[in-house]
Amino acid sequence: MTGSRPALLWFREDLRLADNPALKAAVATGQPLICIYVFDVESDGLRSPGGAARWWLHGALAALDASLKEHGGALHILRGAAAPIIERLATETDASAVFWNRRYDAPSRAIDAAIKSALKARGIDAESFNGALLHEPWTVAGKSGTPFRVFTPFWRAACAKGEPAAPLKAPDTLVFHPHPKLAGAVALTDLHLEPLRPDWASGLRASWTPSEAGARAALEHFLRNNLAGYAANRDRPDMASTSRLSPFLHFGHLSPRQVWYASQAAVASGASKASCADLEKFFSELGWREFSYHLLFHHPDLATDNFQSRFDAMPWRQDANALRAWQRGRTGYPIVDAAMRELWATGWMHNRTRMVAASFLVKHLLIDWREGERWFWDTLVDADAANNAASWQWVAGTGADAAPYFRIFNPVLQGEKFDPDGAYVRRWVPELAKLPAMLIHKPWKATQDLLAAAGVRLGETYPQPIIEHEAARKRALTAFGALS
Ligand SMILES: Cc1cc2nc3c(=O)[nH]c(=O)nc-3n(C[C@H](O)[C@H](O)[C@H](O)COP(=O)(O)OP(=O)(O)OC[C@H]3O[C@@H](n4cnc5c(N)ncnc54)[C@H](O)[C@@H]3O)c2cc1C
């Protein structure tokens, strides 16, 4: 009676039905499915999701459960260390096979390897797939087989592998095990992922629809409106010029293969007037995501250890007040403060201002990049083990393909260049909204009359800069230079 034994489908960061190779393989067995999600904050080394990501996960799991219900099934949620749970469920349900899509951080890989060998030892089939990347980290290597440390040759080698695999359609019909009795299954609300007291998530709710349908809508909107012009506009935080797909990609509501092929199709059909340069630039950003995963796979301690160990001797400053001012968007530098408040309000920040705000923390304030990485981890809806760590190390100058340490963003010039009319600052730092564009990025240069006319009292309604730019730049050059 093997035909009636169920197949377990273990959802992780692949919360979708389309282009889901594990789902396809499970369906292909012809056996009834049991779909599960394990909320695991107990396994060794696994990092707990931050607050914003937990909020997202709640919506994402509810949406996946609703999609499965439309097909006559459900998502069964469990809580605890994944390995014993999966092994127990496989036995209790008499499953013939367990399917999942791979993750690439070291703790997850260790868990998955242990589960696979335990299941196989018991004669239960266990199969994993690539659901998250265009090309998996070990498939892109230099001539000598060594991992890449620099983006451009990495991306050249990845592109030389040819087009990524075409995305899979969502199965038309799904057959579920009629009455799976899963000991230990909990209700989604039992995970307490949503903030209640206080409920700080209203800005997140207003900004996002965490679901596969939300991802499709965001992708379509981007392809119709913003892929054309992406190469020129992507650095402008005052324009809605990027895809805002990062949380959808992180949680796997969408795969990069779907994004890749949908972008090409939009251009081919004329639905997008994007140029080759737009498409190439957009694809290369997906390439940075691939590169970050490549780095994390080959350097599992990316979020905790300087990639270049000479920076271990860095005399980072302990300055709780400055750290708090940065976190709260009260540094006195409008572009930095706008960025940090956008993050707090929406769980997302534009890439240009991520770089400026991160650089300010590390270079101007000389605060350890790991403090910033942790804050982003807690507040970003797209907080991602690979992208966050690799990007922080890039900005800090401690990373593999790092910006050189002497590249120190001037927050005033960055603001004037990328937010020329001050619209971004006006939106997120409303107390400065009435300042003219030429002063909005440096309110301390305004005359008392102008400040008074704009209703700004520096040091009261808006802070004075917490550090003077030129002095901070010199201090950073000395500190970083001593280690170079
Ligand atoms: C300090 C810092 C921390 C960051 N932390 C994260 C993080 O935790 N999670 C995260 O997804 N991205 C992170 N990024 C990368 C980048 O800022 C975001 O991916 C991007 O802003 C998301 O917006 P988007 O979807 O509109 O991007 P688009 O410009 O539309 O790009 C499309 C996709 O490509 C990927 N991508 C784009 N830029 C990068 C990049 N520089 N590195 C890696 N992937 C990229 C993302 O998946 C993104 O959704 C960080 C960048 C910095 C400087």
PDB file of C-alpha atoms and ligand atoms in Angstrom, residues 208 222 230 234 241-250 259 281-292 348-359 376-377 380-395, ligand 1:
ATOM      1  CA  TRP A 208       3.350  45.195   2.397  1.00  0.00           C
ATOM      2  CA  PHE A 222       7.796  46.950 -11.149  1.00  0.00           C
ATOM      3  CA  TYR A 230      16.076  51.253 -13.617  1.00  0.00           C
ATOM      4  CA  ARG A 234      17.852  52.910  -9.045  1.00  0.00           C
ATOM      5  CA  SER A 241      12.474  53.195  -8.810  1.00  0.00           C
ATOM      6  CA  THR A 242      13.487  49.770  -7.522  1.00  0.00           C
ATOM      7  CA  SER A 243      11.466  46.577  -7.345  1.00  0.00           C
ATOM      8  CA  ARG A 244      11.016  46.293  -3.555  1.00  0.00           C
ATOM      9  CA  LEU A 245      11.087  42.548  -4.108  1.00  0.00           C
ATOM     10  CA  SER A 246      13.698  41.834  -1.422  1.00  0.00           C
ATOM     11  CA  PRO A 247      11.359  40.521   1.320  1.00  0.00           C
ATOM     12  CA  PHE A 248       9.445  38.437  -1.229  1.00  0.00           C
ATOM     13  CA  LEU A 249      12.708  36.925  -2.426  1.00  0.00           C
ATOM     14  CA  HIS A 250      13.911  36.376   1.122  1.00  0.00           C
ATOM     15  CA  VAL A 259      11.940  37.356 -11.648  1.00  0.00           C
ATOM     16  CA  LYS A 281      21.667  46.303 -14.284  1.00  0.00           C
ATOM     17  CA  PHE A 282      18.626  44.718 -12.688  1.00  0.00           C
ATOM     18  CA  PHE A 283      19.963  41.218 -13.305  1.00  0.00           C
ATOM     19  CA  SER A 284      23.316  42.208 -11.836  1.00  0.00           C
ATOM     20  CA  GLU A 285      21.511  43.176  -8.606  1.00  0.00           C
ATOM     21  CA  LEU A 286      20.072  39.680  -8.511  1.00  0.00           C
ATOM     22  CA  GLY A 287      23.717  38.752  -9.080  1.00  0.00           C
ATOM     23  CA  TRP A 288      24.737  40.565  -5.887  1.00  0.00           C
ATOM     24  CA  ARG A 289      22.216  38.416  -4.069  1.00  0.00           C
ATOM     25  CA  GLU A 290      23.770  35.305  -5.587  1.00  0.00           C
ATOM     26  CA  PHE A 291      27.236  36.580  -4.673  1.00  0.00           C
ATOM     27  CA  SER A 292      26.193  37.140  -1.062  1.00  0.00           C
ATOM     28  CA  TRP A 348      12.599  48.461   4.431  1.00  0.00           C
ATOM     29  CA  MET A 349      15.179  50.988   3.301  1.00  0.00           C
ATOM     30  CA  HIS A 350      16.370  51.994  -0.139  1.00  0.00           C
ATOM     31  CA  ASN A 351      19.740  50.496  -1.131  1.00  0.00           C
ATOM     32  CA  ARG A 352      21.484  53.863  -1.555  1.00  0.00           C
ATOM     33  CA  THR A 353      20.438  55.026   1.869  1.00  0.00           C
ATOM     34  CA  ARG A 354      21.304  51.630   3.389  1.00  0.00           C
ATOM     35  CA  MET A 355      24.841  52.326   2.198  1.00  0.00           C
ATOM     36  CA  VAL A 356      24.871  55.900   3.470  1.00  0.00           C
ATOM     37  CA  ALA A 357      23.346  55.059   6.861  1.00  0.00           C
ATOM     38  CA  ALA A 358      25.594  52.027   7.345  1.00  0.00           C
ATOM     39  CA  SER A 359      28.677  53.989   6.364  1.00  0.00           C
ATOM     40  CA  PHE A 376      18.995  45.788  10.522  1.00  0.00           C
ATOM     41  CA  TRP A 377      18.394  42.132  11.359  1.00  0.00           C
ATOM     42  CA  LEU A 380      14.218  44.831   8.141  1.00  0.00           C
ATOM     43  CA  VAL A 381      11.402  42.757   6.685  1.00  0.00           C
ATOM     44  CA  ASP A 382      13.981  41.462   4.180  1.00  0.00           C
ATOM     45  CA  ALA A 383      16.630  40.693   6.846  1.00  0.00           C
ATOM     46  CA  ASP A 384      18.686  38.004   5.182  1.00  0.00           C
ATOM     47  CA  ALA A 385      21.631  36.069   6.576  1.00  0.00           C
ATOM     48  CA  ALA A 386      23.593  36.372   3.343  1.00  0.00           C
ATOM     49  CA  ASN A 387      22.652  39.808   1.991  1.00  0.00           C
ATOM     50  CA  ASN A 388      22.748  41.630   5.310  1.00  0.00           C
ATOM     51  CA  ALA A 389      26.095  40.303   6.480  1.00  0.00           C
ATOM     52  CA  ALA A 390      27.802  40.610   3.092  1.00  0.00           C
ATOM     53  CA  SER A 391      26.496  44.153   2.606  1.00  0.00           C
ATOM     54  CA  TRP A 392      27.538  45.335   6.063  1.00  0.00           C
ATOM     55  CA  GLN A 393      31.028  43.957   5.568  1.00  0.00           C
ATOM     56  CA  TRP A 394      31.155  45.589   2.128  1.00  0.00           C
ATOM     57  CA  VAL A 395      30.255  48.990   3.578  1.00  0.00           C
TER      58      VAL A 395
HETATM   59  C1  LIG B   1      24.058  47.700   4.945  1.00  0.00           C
HETATM   60  C2  LIG B   1      23.163  46.939   3.986  1.00  0.00           C
HETATM   61  C3  LIG B   1      22.362  45.898   4.457  1.00  0.00           C
HETATM   62  C4  LIG B   1      21.565  45.160   3.582  1.00  0.00           C
HETATM   63  N1  LIG B   1      20.770  44.155   4.084  1.00  0.00           N
HETATM   64  C5  LIG B   1      20.003  43.420   3.235  1.00  0.00           C
HETATM   65  C6  LIG B   1      19.183  42.371   3.734  1.00  0.00           C
HETATM   66  O1  LIG B   1      19.175  42.044   4.924  1.00  0.00           O
HETATM   67  N2  LIG B   1      18.389  41.707   2.847  1.00  0.00           N
HETATM   68  C7  LIG B   1      18.382  42.011   1.513  1.00  0.00           C
HETATM   69  O2  LIG B   1      17.647  41.376   0.745  1.00  0.00           O
HETATM   70  N3  LIG B   1      19.186  42.980   1.010  1.00  0.00           N
HETATM   71  C8  LIG B   1      19.993  43.692   1.826  1.00  0.00           C
HETATM   72  N4  LIG B   1      20.780  44.696   1.318  1.00  0.00           N
HETATM   73  C9  LIG B   1      20.911  44.825  -0.138  1.00  0.00           C
HETATM   74  C10 LIG B   1      19.952  45.821  -0.824  1.00  0.00           C
HETATM   75  O3  LIG B   1      19.991  47.054  -0.188  1.00  0.00           O
HETATM   76  C11 LIG B   1      18.510  45.328  -0.890  1.00  0.00           C
HETATM   77  O4  LIG B   1      18.453  44.011  -1.399  1.00  0.00           O
HETATM   78  C12 LIG B   1      17.672  46.224  -1.800  1.00  0.00           C
HETATM   79  O5  LIG B   1      17.709  47.550  -1.354  1.00  0.00           O
HETATM   80  C13 LIG B   1      16.250  45.724  -1.834  1.00  0.00           C
HETATM   81  O6  LIG B   1      15.443  46.597  -2.554  1.00  0.00           O
HETATM   82  P1  LIG B   1      14.798  46.153  -3.922  1.00  0.00           P
HETATM   83  O7  LIG B   1      14.149  44.832  -3.758  1.00  0.00           O
HETATM   84  O8  LIG B   1      13.955  47.278  -4.388  1.00  0.00           O
HETATM   85  O9  LIG B   1      16.082  46.001  -4.849  1.00  0.00           O
HETATM   86  P2  LIG B   1      16.252  46.003  -6.432  1.00  0.00           P
HETATM   87  O10 LIG B   1      17.193  47.090  -6.762  1.00  0.00           O
HETATM   88  O11 LIG B   1      14.954  45.998  -7.121  1.00  0.00           O
HETATM   89  O12 LIG B   1      17.043  44.641  -6.687  1.00  0.00           O
HETATM   90  C14 LIG B   1      16.379  43.399  -6.955  1.00  0.00           C
HETATM   91  C15 LIG B   1      16.804  42.351  -5.959  1.00  0.00           C
HETATM   92  O13 LIG B   1      18.205  42.115  -6.054  1.00  0.00           O
HETATM   93  C16 LIG B   1      18.742  41.843  -4.755  1.00  0.00           C
HETATM   94  N5  LIG B   1      19.714  42.892  -4.416  1.00  0.00           N
HETATM   95  C17 LIG B   1      19.700  44.184  -4.819  1.00  0.00           C
HETATM   96  N6  LIG B   1      20.789  44.826  -4.343  1.00  0.00           N
HETATM   97  C18 LIG B   1      21.481  43.928  -3.624  1.00  0.00           C
HETATM   98  C19 LIG B   1      22.708  43.986  -2.889  1.00  0.00           C
HETATM   99  N7  LIG B   1      23.444  45.098  -2.811  1.00  0.00           N
HETATM  100  N8  LIG B   1      23.128  42.874  -2.257  1.00  0.00           N
HETATM  101  C20 LIG B   1      22.420  41.721  -2.332  1.00  0.00           C
HETATM  102  N9  LIG B   1      21.266  41.603  -3.024  1.00  0.00           N
HETATM  103  C21 LIG B   1      20.799  42.700  -3.659  1.00  0.00           C
HETATM  104  C22 LIG B   1      17.578  41.872  -3.785  1.00  0.00           C
HETATM  105  O14 LIG B   1      17.115  40.557  -3.600  1.00  0.00           O
HETATM  106  C23 LIG B   1      16.564  42.727  -4.513  1.00  0.00           C
HETATM  107  O15 LIG B   1      15.241  42.468  -4.138  1.00  0.00           O
HETATM  108  C24 LIG B   1      21.583  45.458   2.190  1.00  0.00           C
HETATM  109  C25 LIG B   1      22.392  46.506   1.727  1.00  0.00           C
HETATM  110  C26 LIG B   1      23.160  47.236   2.609  1.00  0.00           C
HETATM  111  C27 LIG B   1      24.036  48.342   2.065  1.00  0.00           C
END
